[in-house]
Coordinates of C-alpha atoms in Angstrom, one line a residue:
Chain A
M143 CA 62.4 -48.6 28.0
C144 CA 61.7 -51.2 25.3
L145 CA 58.8 -49.2 24.0
A146 CA 59.1 -48.6 20.3
I147 CA 56.7 -46.5 18.1
P148 CA 56.0 -47.1 14.4
H149 CA 57.1 -44.2 12.3
T150 CA 57.1 -43.5 8.6
L151 CA 60.3 -42.0 7.2
I152 CA 59.2 -38.8 5.3
A153 CA 62.7 -37.4 4.6
I154 CA 66.2 -38.6 4.6
T155 CA 68.3 -35.8 6.0
G156 CA 71.8 -37.3 6.3
P157 CA 73.8 -40.5 6.1
K158 CA 72.5 -41.5 9.5
T159 CA 69.4 -39.3 10.0
A160 CA 65.9 -39.0 8.8
I161 CA 62.6 -37.4 9.7
G162 CA 60.0 -39.9 11.0
R163 CA 56.3 -39.2 11.3
A164 CA 54.0 -40.9 13.8
G165 CA 50.5 -39.5 13.5
T166 CA 50.9 -35.8 13.5
V167 CA 54.3 -35.8 15.3
E168 CA 57.5 -35.5 13.3
V169 CA 60.9 -36.2 14.9
E170 CA 64.5 -36.7 13.9
V171 CA 65.3 -40.4 13.7
R172 CA 68.7 -42.0 13.6
T173 CA 69.0 -44.6 10.9
D174 CA 72.4 -46.2 11.9
L175 CA 70.7 -49.5 12.7
I176 CA 68.9 -50.2 9.5
D177 CA 70.2 -50.9 6.0
T178 CA 69.5 -48.3 3.2
P179 CA 66.8 -46.3 4.8
A180 CA 64.4 -44.7 2.3
M181 CA 61.5 -42.3 2.2
G182 CA 58.2 -44.2 2.9
D183 CA 59.9 -46.9 5.0
H184 CA 57.8 -48.0 8.0
V185 CA 60.1 -48.4 10.9
L186 CA 60.0 -49.1 14.6
V187 CA 61.7 -46.3 16.6
H188 CA 63.2 -46.9 20.0
A189 CA 65.0 -44.2 22.0
G190 CA 65.4 -42.1 18.8
F191 CA 66.9 -44.9 16.7
A192 CA 65.0 -46.9 14.0
I193 CA 65.6 -50.5 15.0
E194 CA 63.8 -52.4 12.2
R195 CA 61.5 -52.1 9.3
L196 CA 57.9 -53.2 10.0
L197 CA 55.9 -55.8 8.1
P198 CA 52.3 -54.8 7.8
D199 CA 49.6 -56.7 9.7
E200 CA 48.4 -58.0 6.3
A201 CA 51.8 -59.7 5.7
A202 CA 51.6 -63.4 4.9
E203 CA 53.6 -64.3 8.0
V204 CA 51.1 -62.6 10.2
E205 CA 48.1 -64.1 8.5
A206 CA 49.7 -67.6 8.7
L207 CA 50.1 -67.1 12.5
W208 CA 46.5 -66.2 12.9
E209 CA 45.3 -69.1 10.7
S210 CA 47.1 -71.5 13.1
I211 CA 45.5 -69.8 16.1
R212 CA 42.0 -69.9 14.6
A213 CA 42.5 -73.6 14.1
H214 CA 42.7 -74.1 17.9
S215 CA 39.9 -71.7 18.7
V216 CA 36.6 -73.2 20.0
T217 CA 33.8 -71.1 18.4
A218 CA 31.2 -72.2 21.0
S219 CA 32.8 -70.3 23.9
H220 CA 32.4 -66.6 24.4
E221 CA 29.4 -66.4 22.1
Chain B
M28 CA 41.3 -63.1 5.6
N29 CA 41.9 -60.2 8.0
D30 CA 39.9 -59.4 11.1
S31 CA 39.9 -56.9 13.8
A32 CA 42.1 -56.8 16.9
Y33 CA 39.0 -57.3 19.0
N34 CA 38.1 -60.5 17.2
R35 CA 41.7 -61.7 17.3
V36 CA 41.8 -61.3 21.1
L37 CA 38.6 -63.3 21.4
T38 CA 39.8 -66.0 19.0
A39 CA 43.1 -66.3 20.9
S40 CA 41.2 -66.4 24.2
R41 CA 39.1 -69.4 23.0
A42 CA 42.3 -71.1 21.7
L43 CA 44.0 -70.5 25.0
K44 CA 41.1 -72.1 26.9
E45 CA 41.1 -75.0 24.5
L46 CA 44.9 -75.6 24.7
A47 CA 45.6 -75.1 28.4
D48 CA 44.8 -78.6 29.7
R49 CA 46.7 -78.2 33.0
P50 CA 47.9 -75.4 35.2
L51 CA 50.4 -73.3 33.2
K52 CA 52.6 -70.6 34.6
F53 CA 54.4 -68.3 32.2
M54 CA 56.6 -65.2 32.7
E55 CA 56.2 -62.1 30.7
V56 CA 59.8 -60.9 30.6
C57 CA 59.3 -57.4 29.3
G58 CA 58.0 -54.5 31.4
T59 CA 56.2 -53.1 28.3
H60 CA 54.3 -56.4 28.1
T61 CA 53.4 -56.0 31.8
V62 CA 52.0 -52.6 31.3
S63 CA 50.0 -53.6 28.2
I64 CA 48.5 -56.7 30.0
Y65 CA 47.3 -54.6 32.9
R66 CA 46.2 -51.6 31.0
S67 CA 44.1 -53.7 28.6
G68 CA 42.7 -55.9 31.3
L69 CA 43.8 -59.0 29.3
R70 CA 44.1 -61.1 32.5
T71 CA 40.3 -61.2 32.7
L72 CA 40.3 -63.3 29.5
F73 CA 42.8 -65.9 30.7
P74 CA 41.4 -69.3 31.7
S75 CA 41.8 -69.9 35.5
N76 CA 44.6 -72.4 35.0
V77 CA 46.8 -70.0 33.1
S78 CA 48.9 -67.6 35.2
L79 CA 51.4 -65.0 34.2
V80 CA 54.1 -63.5 36.4
S81 CA 56.2 -60.5 35.7
G82 CA 59.9 -60.8 34.9
P83 CA 63.1 -58.7 35.0
G84 CA 62.4 -56.7 31.8
C85 CA 62.2 -53.2 33.2
P86 CA 65.8 -51.8 32.7
V87 CA 65.5 -49.1 35.4
C88 CA 64.0 -51.7 37.9
V89 CA 66.9 -54.1 37.5
T90 CA 69.6 -51.4 37.9
A91 CA 71.2 -52.3 41.2
Q92 CA 71.0 -49.9 44.1
D93 CA 74.8 -49.6 44.1
E94 CA 74.6 -48.3 40.5
I95 CA 71.9 -45.8 41.4
D96 CA 74.0 -44.5 44.2
T97 CA 77.1 -44.2 41.9
V98 CA 75.3 -42.0 39.4
V99 CA 73.8 -39.9 42.2
R100 CA 77.4 -39.5 43.7
L101 CA 78.7 -38.5 40.3
A102 CA 75.9 -35.9 39.9
G103 CA 77.4 -34.1 42.9
M104 CA 80.8 -33.6 41.3
E105 CA 82.1 -30.3 40.0
K106 CA 81.8 -29.7 36.2
V107 CA 79.8 -32.9 35.7
A108 CA 76.5 -33.1 33.9
I109 CA 74.5 -36.3 34.0
A110 CA 72.3 -37.3 31.0
T111 CA 69.9 -40.1 31.3
Y112 CA 66.5 -41.5 30.3
G113 CA 63.5 -40.0 32.2
D114 CA 62.6 -43.1 34.3
M115 CA 66.0 -43.0 36.0
I116 CA 65.5 -39.5 37.5
R117 CA 63.0 -40.5 40.3
V118 CA 64.5 -43.8 41.4
P119 CA 65.4 -43.4 45.1
G120 CA 69.0 -43.8 45.9
S121 CA 70.3 -44.6 49.4
S122 CA 70.5 -40.9 50.1
L123 CA 69.0 -39.0 47.2
S124 CA 67.4 -39.5 43.8
L125 CA 68.7 -37.8 40.7
A126 CA 65.7 -35.5 40.9
Q127 CA 66.5 -34.5 44.4
A128 CA 70.2 -34.0 43.4
R129 CA 69.0 -31.7 40.6
A130 CA 66.9 -29.7 43.1
L131 CA 70.1 -29.2 45.1
G132 CA 71.9 -27.8 42.0
A133 CA 73.3 -30.8 40.2
S134 CA 73.4 -30.6 36.4
I135 CA 71.0 -33.4 35.3
H136 CA 69.4 -33.7 31.9
V137 CA 66.7 -36.0 30.6
V138 CA 67.4 -37.2 27.1
L139 CA 65.2 -39.2 24.8
S140 CA 68.1 -40.8 23.0
A141 CA 71.8 -41.6 23.5
A142 CA 72.3 -39.2 20.6
G143 CA 70.9 -36.4 22.8
A144 CA 73.5 -37.2 25.4
L145 CA 76.3 -36.7 22.9
D146 CA 74.7 -33.5 21.7
L147 CA 74.7 -32.3 25.2
A148 CA 78.5 -33.0 25.4
R149 CA 79.0 -30.8 22.3
R150 CA 76.9 -28.0 23.8
L151 CA 78.7 -28.2 27.2
P152 CA 82.4 -28.3 26.2
D153 CA 83.6 -27.2 29.7
M154 CA 81.7 -30.0 31.4
T155 CA 82.2 -33.8 31.5
V156 CA 78.9 -35.2 30.3
I157 CA 78.2 -38.6 31.7
F158 CA 75.4 -40.7 30.0
A159 CA 73.9 -43.2 32.5
G160 CA 73.2 -45.8 29.9
V161 CA 70.5 -48.2 31.0
G162 CA 68.7 -50.7 28.9
F163 CA 68.8 -54.1 27.3
E164 CA 69.8 -55.2 23.8
T165 CA 67.1 -52.9 22.3
T166 CA 68.8 -49.8 23.7
A167 CA 72.5 -50.8 23.8
P168 CA 73.1 -50.5 20.0
A169 CA 72.2 -46.8 20.2
T170 CA 74.8 -46.4 22.9
A171 CA 77.3 -48.2 20.7
A172 CA 76.5 -46.0 17.7
V173 CA 76.9 -42.9 19.7
V174 CA 80.2 -44.1 21.2
L175 CA 81.6 -44.8 17.7
E176 CA 80.6 -41.2 16.7
A177 CA 82.2 -39.7 19.8
N178 CA 85.3 -41.7 19.1
R179 CA 85.4 -40.5 15.5
Y180 CA 85.0 -36.8 16.5
G181 CA 87.3 -37.0 19.6
Q182 CA 84.4 -36.0 21.9
D183 CA 86.5 -36.6 25.1
N184 CA 84.1 -34.9 27.5
F185 CA 81.5 -37.6 26.8
L186 CA 81.6 -40.6 29.1
V187 CA 79.2 -43.5 29.6
L188 CA 78.3 -45.0 32.9
N189 CA 77.4 -48.3 31.5
F190 CA 74.4 -50.0 33.1
H191 CA 73.4 -52.0 30.0
K192 CA 72.4 -55.6 30.7
T193 CA 71.6 -58.5 28.4
V194 CA 68.5 -60.7 28.6
P195 CA 69.3 -64.4 27.7
V196 CA 71.6 -65.0 30.7
V197 CA 69.1 -63.7 33.3
L198 CA 66.4 -65.9 31.7
E199 CA 68.6 -69.0 32.1
T200 CA 69.0 -68.1 35.8
L201 CA 65.2 -67.8 36.2
A202 CA 64.7 -71.0 34.2
M203 CA 66.8 -72.9 36.8
D204 CA 64.8 -71.5 39.8
P205 CA 62.7 -74.4 41.1
A206 CA 60.6 -72.0 43.2
L207 CA 59.4 -70.3 40.1
A208 CA 58.6 -73.6 38.2
L209 CA 57.8 -71.8 35.0
D210 CA 56.2 -73.5 31.9
G211 CA 57.5 -70.9 29.5
F212 CA 58.7 -67.4 28.7
L213 CA 56.7 -64.7 26.8
L214 CA 59.9 -63.2 25.3
P215 CA 60.4 -59.5 24.8
G216 CA 59.5 -58.2 21.4
H217 CA 61.9 -55.5 20.8
V218 CA 65.0 -57.1 22.5
S219 CA 64.3 -59.9 20.1
T220 CA 64.0 -57.5 17.1
I221 CA 67.8 -57.0 17.7
L222 CA 68.7 -60.5 19.0
G223 CA 66.6 -62.7 16.8
L224 CA 65.5 -66.1 18.1
S225 CA 68.7 -68.2 18.5
P226 CA 70.1 -66.7 21.7
Y227 CA 67.1 -68.2 23.5
A228 CA 67.5 -71.7 22.2
P229 CA 69.1 -73.1 25.4
L230 CA 65.9 -72.2 27.3
A231 CA 63.9 -74.6 25.2
A232 CA 66.5 -77.2 24.5
E233 CA 68.2 -77.5 27.9
Y234 CA 65.4 -76.4 30.3
G235 CA 62.4 -77.7 28.4
L236 CA 60.6 -74.3 28.5
A237 CA 58.3 -72.9 25.9
C238 CA 59.6 -69.7 24.4
V239 CA 57.5 -67.3 22.3
V240 CA 58.4 -63.7 21.3
A241 CA 55.3 -61.5 21.3
G242 CA 54.5 -58.0 20.3
F243 CA 52.8 -55.5 22.6
E244 CA 49.3 -55.0 21.4
P245 CA 46.7 -57.1 23.3
E246 CA 46.1 -59.5 20.3
Q247 CA 49.8 -60.0 19.9
I248 CA 50.3 -60.9 23.5
M249 CA 47.3 -63.3 23.3
A250 CA 48.9 -64.9 20.2
G251 CA 52.1 -65.4 22.1
L252 CA 50.2 -67.1 25.0
V253 CA 48.4 -69.4 22.6
L254 CA 51.7 -70.6 21.2
L255 CA 53.1 -71.1 24.7
A256 CA 50.1 -73.2 25.6
L257 CA 50.4 -75.1 22.3
Q258 CA 54.1 -76.0 22.9
N259 CA 53.2 -77.3 26.4
R260 CA 50.2 -79.3 25.1
E261 CA 52.4 -80.9 22.4
G262 CA 55.4 -81.3 24.7
H263 CA 57.7 -79.9 22.0
F264 CA 59.6 -76.9 23.1
S265 CA 61.2 -74.4 20.8
V266 CA 61.7 -70.6 20.3
Q267 CA 58.9 -69.2 18.1
S268 CA 57.9 -65.7 17.1
A269 CA 54.4 -64.5 17.3
Y270 CA 55.6 -61.0 16.2
P271 CA 56.8 -61.4 12.6
Q272 CA 56.0 -57.8 12.0
A273 CA 59.2 -56.7 13.8
V274 CA 61.2 -59.8 14.6
R275 CA 63.3 -61.6 12.0
P276 CA 64.7 -65.0 13.0
E277 CA 68.2 -63.7 12.5
G278 CA 67.5 -60.4 14.3
N279 CA 69.0 -57.1 13.2
K280 CA 72.4 -58.0 11.9
R281 CA 73.5 -54.4 11.6
A282 CA 72.7 -53.6 15.2
K283 CA 74.3 -56.8 16.4
A284 CA 77.5 -56.0 14.5
L285 CA 77.5 -52.6 16.3
L286 CA 77.1 -54.2 19.7
E287 CA 79.9 -56.7 18.9
A288 CA 82.2 -54.0 17.7
V289 CA 81.9 -51.8 20.7
F290 CA 81.0 -54.1 23.6
E291 CA 82.1 -57.4 25.0
P292 CA 80.2 -59.5 27.6
A293 CA 80.8 -58.7 31.3
D294 CA 79.5 -59.6 34.6
A295 CA 76.6 -57.3 35.8
K296 CA 74.8 -56.8 39.0
W297 CA 71.0 -57.0 39.0
R298 CA 68.6 -55.9 41.6
G299 CA 67.1 -59.0 43.2
L300 CA 69.5 -61.4 41.5
G301 CA 73.0 -60.1 42.4
L302 CA 76.0 -60.5 40.2
L303 CA 75.3 -62.6 37.1
P304 CA 78.3 -63.7 35.0
G305 CA 78.2 -62.5 31.4
S306 CA 74.9 -60.7 31.8
G307 CA 76.2 -57.2 31.0
L308 CA 78.3 -55.3 28.5
K309 CA 81.6 -53.5 28.8
F310 CA 83.5 -51.5 26.3
R311 CA 86.1 -53.2 24.2
P312 CA 89.6 -51.8 24.8
P313 CA 89.5 -49.3 21.8
Y314 CA 86.5 -47.6 23.5
S315 CA 87.3 -48.0 27.2
H316 CA 88.3 -44.4 27.4
F317 CA 84.5 -43.6 27.2
D318 CA 83.9 -45.8 30.3
A319 CA 83.2 -43.4 33.2
R320 CA 84.1 -46.1 35.7
I321 CA 87.6 -46.4 34.1
R322 CA 88.2 -42.7 33.4
L323 CA 87.1 -41.6 36.8
G324 CA 88.3 -44.6 38.8
L325 CA 84.8 -45.3 40.1
V326 CA 83.7 -48.3 42.2
D327 CA 80.1 -49.1 43.1
F328 CA 79.8 -49.3 46.9
P329 CA 77.4 -52.1 48.2
A330 CA 74.1 -50.5 49.1
P331 CA 71.1 -52.1 50.8
E332 CA 67.7 -52.1 49.2
P333 CA 65.3 -49.6 50.6
A334 CA 63.9 -50.9 53.9
G335 CA 60.9 -53.2 53.3
C336 CA 61.1 -52.9 49.5
R337 CA 60.4 -56.2 47.7
C338 CA 61.3 -55.0 44.2
G339 CA 63.9 -57.7 43.9
D340 CA 61.2 -60.4 44.4
V341 CA 58.7 -58.6 42.2
L342 CA 61.0 -58.4 39.2
T343 CA 61.9 -62.0 39.4
G344 CA 58.3 -63.2 39.6
R345 CA 58.6 -64.5 43.2
I346 CA 55.8 -62.3 44.4
H347 CA 53.0 -60.2 42.9
P348 CA 53.4 -56.5 43.5
S349 CA 50.3 -56.6 45.8
E350 CA 52.2 -59.0 48.1
C351 CA 54.8 -56.3 48.9
P352 CA 53.9 -54.8 52.4
L353 CA 54.7 -51.3 51.0
F354 CA 52.5 -51.6 47.9
G355 CA 50.0 -48.7 47.8
C356 CA 51.0 -47.5 51.3
P357 CA 53.4 -45.9 51.5
C358 CA 54.8 -46.8 48.1
T359 CA 52.9 -45.2 45.2
P360 CA 53.9 -43.7 41.8
E361 CA 53.8 -40.3 43.4
E362 CA 56.0 -41.3 46.4
P363 CA 57.8 -44.4 45.2
V364 CA 60.0 -46.4 47.6
G365 CA 61.4 -48.8 45.0
P366 CA 62.1 -48.6 41.2
C367 CA 59.2 -50.9 40.2
M368 CA 56.8 -48.2 41.4
V369 CA 58.8 -45.4 39.6
S370 CA 59.3 -46.7 36.1
S371 CA 56.5 -46.5 33.6
E372 CA 57.4 -50.2 32.9
G373 CA 57.6 -51.3 36.5
S374 CA 55.2 -54.0 37.6
C375 CA 54.2 -52.2 40.7
A376 CA 53.4 -49.0 38.8
A377 CA 51.4 -51.1 36.2
V378 CA 49.4 -52.9 38.9
Y379 CA 48.9 -49.7 40.9
R380 CA 47.6 -47.8 37.9
Y381 CA 45.6 -50.4 36.1
G382 CA 45.2 -53.6 38.2
R383 CA 44.4 -52.8 41.7
S384 CA 40.7 -53.9 41.5
E385 CA 41.9 -57.4 40.8
F386 CA 43.8 -57.7 44.1
R387 CA 41.7 -55.8 46.6

């Protein structure tokens, strides 16, 4: 129920609707819950509604998180 | 530097082993986390002193037996169509499931979105379409958006049987449970996409529990566990996000404004936990004519849990699914006795499908 799938918005079809693409699947997505949806936006879609724009895994916030985890990692184990 | 998900899981596994300097017991709140953990086999990478119990984050599972019976009862009424998400259909009620009611001729429709339920009301103008709205803060904003739309267009044959529940209150209840003795919560990623971080602050400040929001990929879950262990190691408890891709500290303000406009807090009954004050949502007065309970004068009649079913203990982390005497025989995903074996996010279904070898 809280599963959400990343989609790319490929067309804005109305004030609250867009077409989202995930892989080869294209579906209508409601955009009520995000500000100023635009073509090319990467969004999380839950139960037919886009609930947030996604930052890429390469974003600085994500990299900073993994830098802090690496700092606590012991390289000797698991090798 | 970027690296692969595989390497990140291994890196986090090493860090978890390094940081867990005493037995640590965390609860993964969200059913989607539970499924990901079992499907990926992540538990095999945990150090032996880190344990993870499943929480009440499967919306269908926490829907009270009384509520299931109410929607099944409605399904038998003349000129009524029920619209709901797929997982609800097979949950056994005291007498019937919705699937069985449909086989007997009831008009029951699976929808992928609350918007689909409103579309159904437009297509069936001679019927009263009742949307059985389950779900937490991730799902409730969609219901709010659709109710605003129905209100704008005067779609009076559209009603909502509101089963929505909210997460922070139930976590405070579990935080106070001495039998659970948790060291932290792995917080739900997409509920937190809507809520942000601040609603969980009392869990850290008042109950001294580590709180970390995590995403649903194996490496994101492992990152969350590392931060939980780190907070315990340092003895400094706060609410952190290990899922910056989708969770902003302030949450989704637009979705929260919609929730605030349409709903107000209400008491809600949870399977396994009973009535929890302020843990649900009800329509504010301008929208109460969409409330099926009010429009149809409904009450939920108290209903016992299915005989022998321990779903209430499973979804509050008190027992592992394998400790339920019905697990695997006779309760299976094909012939479920309780909702935790029905829902794709239920702990029992996750263990049955992916984790049985661990518990033979």
